[in-house]
GROMACS .gro file of C-alpha atoms in nm:
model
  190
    1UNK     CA    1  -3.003   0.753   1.415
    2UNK     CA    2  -3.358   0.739   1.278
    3UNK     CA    3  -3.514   0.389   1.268
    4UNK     CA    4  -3.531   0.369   0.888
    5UNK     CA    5  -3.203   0.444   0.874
    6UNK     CA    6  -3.131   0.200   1.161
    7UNK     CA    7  -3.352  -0.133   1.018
    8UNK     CA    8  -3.187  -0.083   0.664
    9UNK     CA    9  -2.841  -0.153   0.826
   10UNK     CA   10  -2.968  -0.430   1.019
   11UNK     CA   11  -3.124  -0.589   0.685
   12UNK     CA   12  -2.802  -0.534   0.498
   13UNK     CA   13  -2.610  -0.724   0.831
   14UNK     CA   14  -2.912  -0.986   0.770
   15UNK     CA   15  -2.770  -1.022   0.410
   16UNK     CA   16  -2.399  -0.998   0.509
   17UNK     CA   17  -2.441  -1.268   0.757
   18UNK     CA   18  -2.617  -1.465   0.577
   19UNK     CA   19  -2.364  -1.521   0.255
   20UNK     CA   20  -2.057  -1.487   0.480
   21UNK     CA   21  -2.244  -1.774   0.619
   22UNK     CA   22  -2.301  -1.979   0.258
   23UNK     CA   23  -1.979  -1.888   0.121
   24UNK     CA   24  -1.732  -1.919   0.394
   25UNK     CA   25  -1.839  -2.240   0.564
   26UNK     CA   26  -2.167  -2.419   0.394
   27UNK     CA   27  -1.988  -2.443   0.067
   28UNK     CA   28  -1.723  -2.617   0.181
   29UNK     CA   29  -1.993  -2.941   0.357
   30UNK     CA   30  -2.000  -3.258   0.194
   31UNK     CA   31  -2.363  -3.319   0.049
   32UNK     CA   32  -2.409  -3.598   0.353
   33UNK     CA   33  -2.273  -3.325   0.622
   34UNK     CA   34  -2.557  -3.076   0.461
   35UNK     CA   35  -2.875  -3.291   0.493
   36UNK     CA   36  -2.696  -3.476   0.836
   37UNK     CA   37  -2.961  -3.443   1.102
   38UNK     CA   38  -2.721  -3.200   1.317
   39UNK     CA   39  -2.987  -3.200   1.620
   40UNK     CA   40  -3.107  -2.871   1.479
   41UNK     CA   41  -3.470  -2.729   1.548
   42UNK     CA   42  -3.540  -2.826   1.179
   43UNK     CA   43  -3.294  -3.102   1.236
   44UNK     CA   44  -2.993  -3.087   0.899
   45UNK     CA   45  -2.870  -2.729   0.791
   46UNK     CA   46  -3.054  -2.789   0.460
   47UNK     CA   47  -3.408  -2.787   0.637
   48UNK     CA   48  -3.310  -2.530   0.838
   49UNK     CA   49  -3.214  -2.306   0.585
   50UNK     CA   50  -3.490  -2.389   0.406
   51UNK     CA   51  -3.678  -2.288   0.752
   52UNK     CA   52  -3.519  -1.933   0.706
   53UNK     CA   53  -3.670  -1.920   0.345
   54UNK     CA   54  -3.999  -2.005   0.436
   55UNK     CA   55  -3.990  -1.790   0.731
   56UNK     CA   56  -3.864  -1.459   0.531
   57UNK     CA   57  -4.122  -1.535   0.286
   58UNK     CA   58  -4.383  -1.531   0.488
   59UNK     CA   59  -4.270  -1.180   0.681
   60UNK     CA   60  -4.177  -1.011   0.328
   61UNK     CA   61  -4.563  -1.085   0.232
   62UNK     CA   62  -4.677  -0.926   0.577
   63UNK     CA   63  -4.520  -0.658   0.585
   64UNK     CA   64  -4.458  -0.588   0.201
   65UNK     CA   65  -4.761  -0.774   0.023
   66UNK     CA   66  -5.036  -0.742   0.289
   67UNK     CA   67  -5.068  -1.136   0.228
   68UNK     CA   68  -5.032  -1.402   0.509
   69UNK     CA   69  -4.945  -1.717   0.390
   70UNK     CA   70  -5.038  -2.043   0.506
   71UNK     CA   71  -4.748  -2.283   0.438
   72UNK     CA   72  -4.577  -2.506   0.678
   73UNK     CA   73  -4.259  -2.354   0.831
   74UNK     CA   74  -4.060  -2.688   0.749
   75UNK     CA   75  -4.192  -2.690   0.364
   76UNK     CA   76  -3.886  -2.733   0.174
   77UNK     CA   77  -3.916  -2.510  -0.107
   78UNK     CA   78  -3.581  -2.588  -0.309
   79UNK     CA   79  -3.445  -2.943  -0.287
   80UNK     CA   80  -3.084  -2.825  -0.468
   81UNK     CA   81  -2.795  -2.650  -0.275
   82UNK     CA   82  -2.747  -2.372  -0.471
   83UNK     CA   83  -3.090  -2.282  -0.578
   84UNK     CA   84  -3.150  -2.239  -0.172
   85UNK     CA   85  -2.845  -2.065  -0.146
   86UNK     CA   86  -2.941  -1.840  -0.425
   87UNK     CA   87  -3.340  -1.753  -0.324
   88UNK     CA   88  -3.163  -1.743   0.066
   89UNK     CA   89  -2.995  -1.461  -0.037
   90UNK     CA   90  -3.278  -1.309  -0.316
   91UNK     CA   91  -3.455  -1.295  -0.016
   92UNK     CA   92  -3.191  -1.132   0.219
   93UNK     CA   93  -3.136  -0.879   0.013
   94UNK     CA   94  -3.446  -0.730  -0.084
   95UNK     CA   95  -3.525  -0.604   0.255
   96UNK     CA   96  -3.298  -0.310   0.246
   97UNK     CA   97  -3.374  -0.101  -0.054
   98UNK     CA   98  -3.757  -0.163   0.049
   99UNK     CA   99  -3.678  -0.027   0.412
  100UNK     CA  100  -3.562   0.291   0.282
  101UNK     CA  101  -3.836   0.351   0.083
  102UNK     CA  102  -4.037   0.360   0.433
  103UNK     CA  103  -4.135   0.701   0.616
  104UNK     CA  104  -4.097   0.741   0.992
  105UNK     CA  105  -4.448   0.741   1.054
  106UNK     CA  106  -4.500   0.369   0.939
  107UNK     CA  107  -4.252   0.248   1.219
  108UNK     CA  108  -4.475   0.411   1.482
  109UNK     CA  109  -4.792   0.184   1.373
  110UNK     CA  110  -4.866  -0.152   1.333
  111UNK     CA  111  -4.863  -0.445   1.115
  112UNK     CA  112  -5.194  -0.640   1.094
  113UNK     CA  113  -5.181  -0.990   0.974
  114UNK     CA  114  -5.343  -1.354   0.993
  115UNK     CA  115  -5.120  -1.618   1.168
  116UNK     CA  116  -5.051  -1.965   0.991
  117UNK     CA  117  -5.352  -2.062   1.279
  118UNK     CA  118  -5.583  -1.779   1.137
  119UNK     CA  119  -5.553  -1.582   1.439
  120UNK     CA  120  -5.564  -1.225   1.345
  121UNK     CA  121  -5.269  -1.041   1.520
  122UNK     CA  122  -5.212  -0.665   1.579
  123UNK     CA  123  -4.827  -0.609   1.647
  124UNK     CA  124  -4.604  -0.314   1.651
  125UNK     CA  125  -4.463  -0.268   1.345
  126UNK     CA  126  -4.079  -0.165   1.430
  127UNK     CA  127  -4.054  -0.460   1.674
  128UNK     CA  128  -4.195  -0.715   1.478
  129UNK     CA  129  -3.951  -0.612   1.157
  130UNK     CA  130  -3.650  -0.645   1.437
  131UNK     CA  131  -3.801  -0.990   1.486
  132UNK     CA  132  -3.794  -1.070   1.103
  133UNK     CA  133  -3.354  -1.022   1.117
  134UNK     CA  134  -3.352  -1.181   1.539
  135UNK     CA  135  -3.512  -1.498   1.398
  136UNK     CA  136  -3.279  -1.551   1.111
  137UNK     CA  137  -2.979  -1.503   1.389
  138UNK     CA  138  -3.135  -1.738   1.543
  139UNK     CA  139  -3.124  -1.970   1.325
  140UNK     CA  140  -2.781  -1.909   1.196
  141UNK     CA  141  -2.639  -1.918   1.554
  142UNK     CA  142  -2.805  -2.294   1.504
  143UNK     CA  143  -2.626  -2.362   1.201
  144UNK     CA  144  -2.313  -2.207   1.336
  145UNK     CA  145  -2.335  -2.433   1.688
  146UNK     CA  146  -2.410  -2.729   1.418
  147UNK     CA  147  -2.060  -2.678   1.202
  148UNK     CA  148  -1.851  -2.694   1.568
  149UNK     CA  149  -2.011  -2.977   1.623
  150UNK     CA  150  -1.898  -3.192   1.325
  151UNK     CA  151  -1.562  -3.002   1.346
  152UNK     CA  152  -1.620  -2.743   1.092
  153UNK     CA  153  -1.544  -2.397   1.137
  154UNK     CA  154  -1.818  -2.123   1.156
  155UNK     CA  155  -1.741  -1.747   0.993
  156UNK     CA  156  -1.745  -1.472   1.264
  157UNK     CA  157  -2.077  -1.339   1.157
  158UNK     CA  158  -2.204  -1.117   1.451
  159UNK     CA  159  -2.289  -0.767   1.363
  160UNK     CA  160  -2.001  -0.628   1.521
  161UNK     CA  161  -1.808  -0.783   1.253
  162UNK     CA  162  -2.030  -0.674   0.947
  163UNK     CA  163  -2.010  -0.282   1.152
  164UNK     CA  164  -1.613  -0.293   1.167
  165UNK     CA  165  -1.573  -0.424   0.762
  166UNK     CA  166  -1.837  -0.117   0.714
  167UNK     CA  167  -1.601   0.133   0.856
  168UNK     CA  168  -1.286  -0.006   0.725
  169UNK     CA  169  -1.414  -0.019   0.433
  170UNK     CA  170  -1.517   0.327   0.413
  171UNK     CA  171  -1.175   0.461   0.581
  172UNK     CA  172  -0.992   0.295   0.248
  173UNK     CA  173  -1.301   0.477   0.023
  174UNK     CA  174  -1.212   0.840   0.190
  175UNK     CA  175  -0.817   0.734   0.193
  176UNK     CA  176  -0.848   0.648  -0.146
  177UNK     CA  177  -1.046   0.987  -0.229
  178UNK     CA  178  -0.762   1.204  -0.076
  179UNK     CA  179  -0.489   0.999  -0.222
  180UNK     CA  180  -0.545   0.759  -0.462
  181UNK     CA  181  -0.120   0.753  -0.548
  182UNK     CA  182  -0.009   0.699  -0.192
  183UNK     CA  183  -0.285   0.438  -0.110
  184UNK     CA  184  -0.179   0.240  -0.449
  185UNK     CA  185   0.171   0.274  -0.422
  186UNK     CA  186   0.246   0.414  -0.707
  187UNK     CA  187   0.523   0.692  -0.763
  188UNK     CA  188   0.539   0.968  -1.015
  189UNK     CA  189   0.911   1.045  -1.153
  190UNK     CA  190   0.946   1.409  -1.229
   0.00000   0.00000   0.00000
C-alpha cells in the first residue's frame, strides 16, 4: 500500500473514532460529568476535547496553510457541547480528501514550521502527519480511561474496529451488487 493511500485511511479512522466517540458515549454525559475534572491531562473531557481542536488546528495550518499558530494548547475555542462536537469533527474530516490530493514525493520530504516557542523545526513529513492522528488517540484513549472511571461505558474505537466495519461493509456492497433480491429477501412469483 502506498503511503497516500495508507494516511487517508488512517485520517478517515481519525474521523470514525472520533464521532463513534461523541455519539456513542459523550452524548449520553450529564453537563456536570462533561466539564468534571476527570484527572485528565487537560483535566474534564470538555477541555480536553477542546485540546484536540486546538491541537488539529494548529497541524492542519502546518501542514496545509504553511501558518504556525501561536495559541495556547488549553484555549478553549467553543464553550457549547455541540458546537465542539461539530468543529471536532469539521476538523476530523477534512484531512482525508486533502491527503489524497498529495503525491508520493511530498511524503519523502519535510515539513518546516515555527513551534508555539518560535523554535523553527525541520521534521519528516510522513512521521509527523502519523503524529497528527497518534496524538488525537491519545487523547481519546484519555477520554475513554475517563468514562470507566465514572462508570460510563467507552465505544470500541481502535482501528481494528473501524478496519473490520470497512470490510463488512464492503462484503454487503459486492453481495448486494451480485444479488440485490437474495440479500433483501425479496421473492419474485412467476
Amino acid at each position: 500500500m502506498d503511503l497516500i493511500r495508507y494516511f487517508a485511511k488512517l485520517a478517515r479512522y481519525h474521523a470514525w473514532a472520533s464521532a463513534r466517540l461523541l455519539e456513542e458515549s459523550l452524548s449520553l454525559l450529564t453537563e456536570d460529568e462533561w466539564r468534571r475534572n476527570g484527572g485528565l491531562f487537560f483535566g474534564s473531557v470538555h477541555r480536553t476535547l477542546n485540546h484536540l481542536l486546538v491541537a488539529d488546528n494548529i497541524w492542519w495550518g502546518r501542514f496545509v496553510e504553511g501558518r504556525s499558530d501561536r495559541i495556547a494548547l488549553d484555549t478553549q475555542l467553543h464553550a457549547d457541547r455541540a458546537e465542539l462536537g461539530a468543529a471536532l469533527m469539521s476538523a476530523a474530516n477534512r484531512w482525508a480528501p486533502w491527503i489524497e490530493t498529495l503525491d508520493d514525493a511530498q511524503f519523502e520530504g519535510e515539513l518546516v514550521y515555527t513551534r508555539g516557542s518560535g523554535e523553527a523545526v525541520r521534521l519528516p513529513f510522513a512521521p509527523t502527519l502519523g503524529h497528527v492522528f497518534n496524538h488525537a488517540t491519545h487523547h481519546r484513549g484519555q477520554i475513554s480511561a475517563a468514562l470507566t472511571a465514572m462508570g460510563k461505558s467507552a465505544p470500541e474505537i481502535d482501528w481494528i474496529y473501524q478496519l473490520q466495519q470497512e470490510a463488512r461493509d464492503r462484503q454487503q456492497f459486492h453481495a448486494l451488487r451480485r444479488e440485490p433480491a437474495a440479500i433483501l429477501g425479496v421473492t419474485y412469483d412467476q
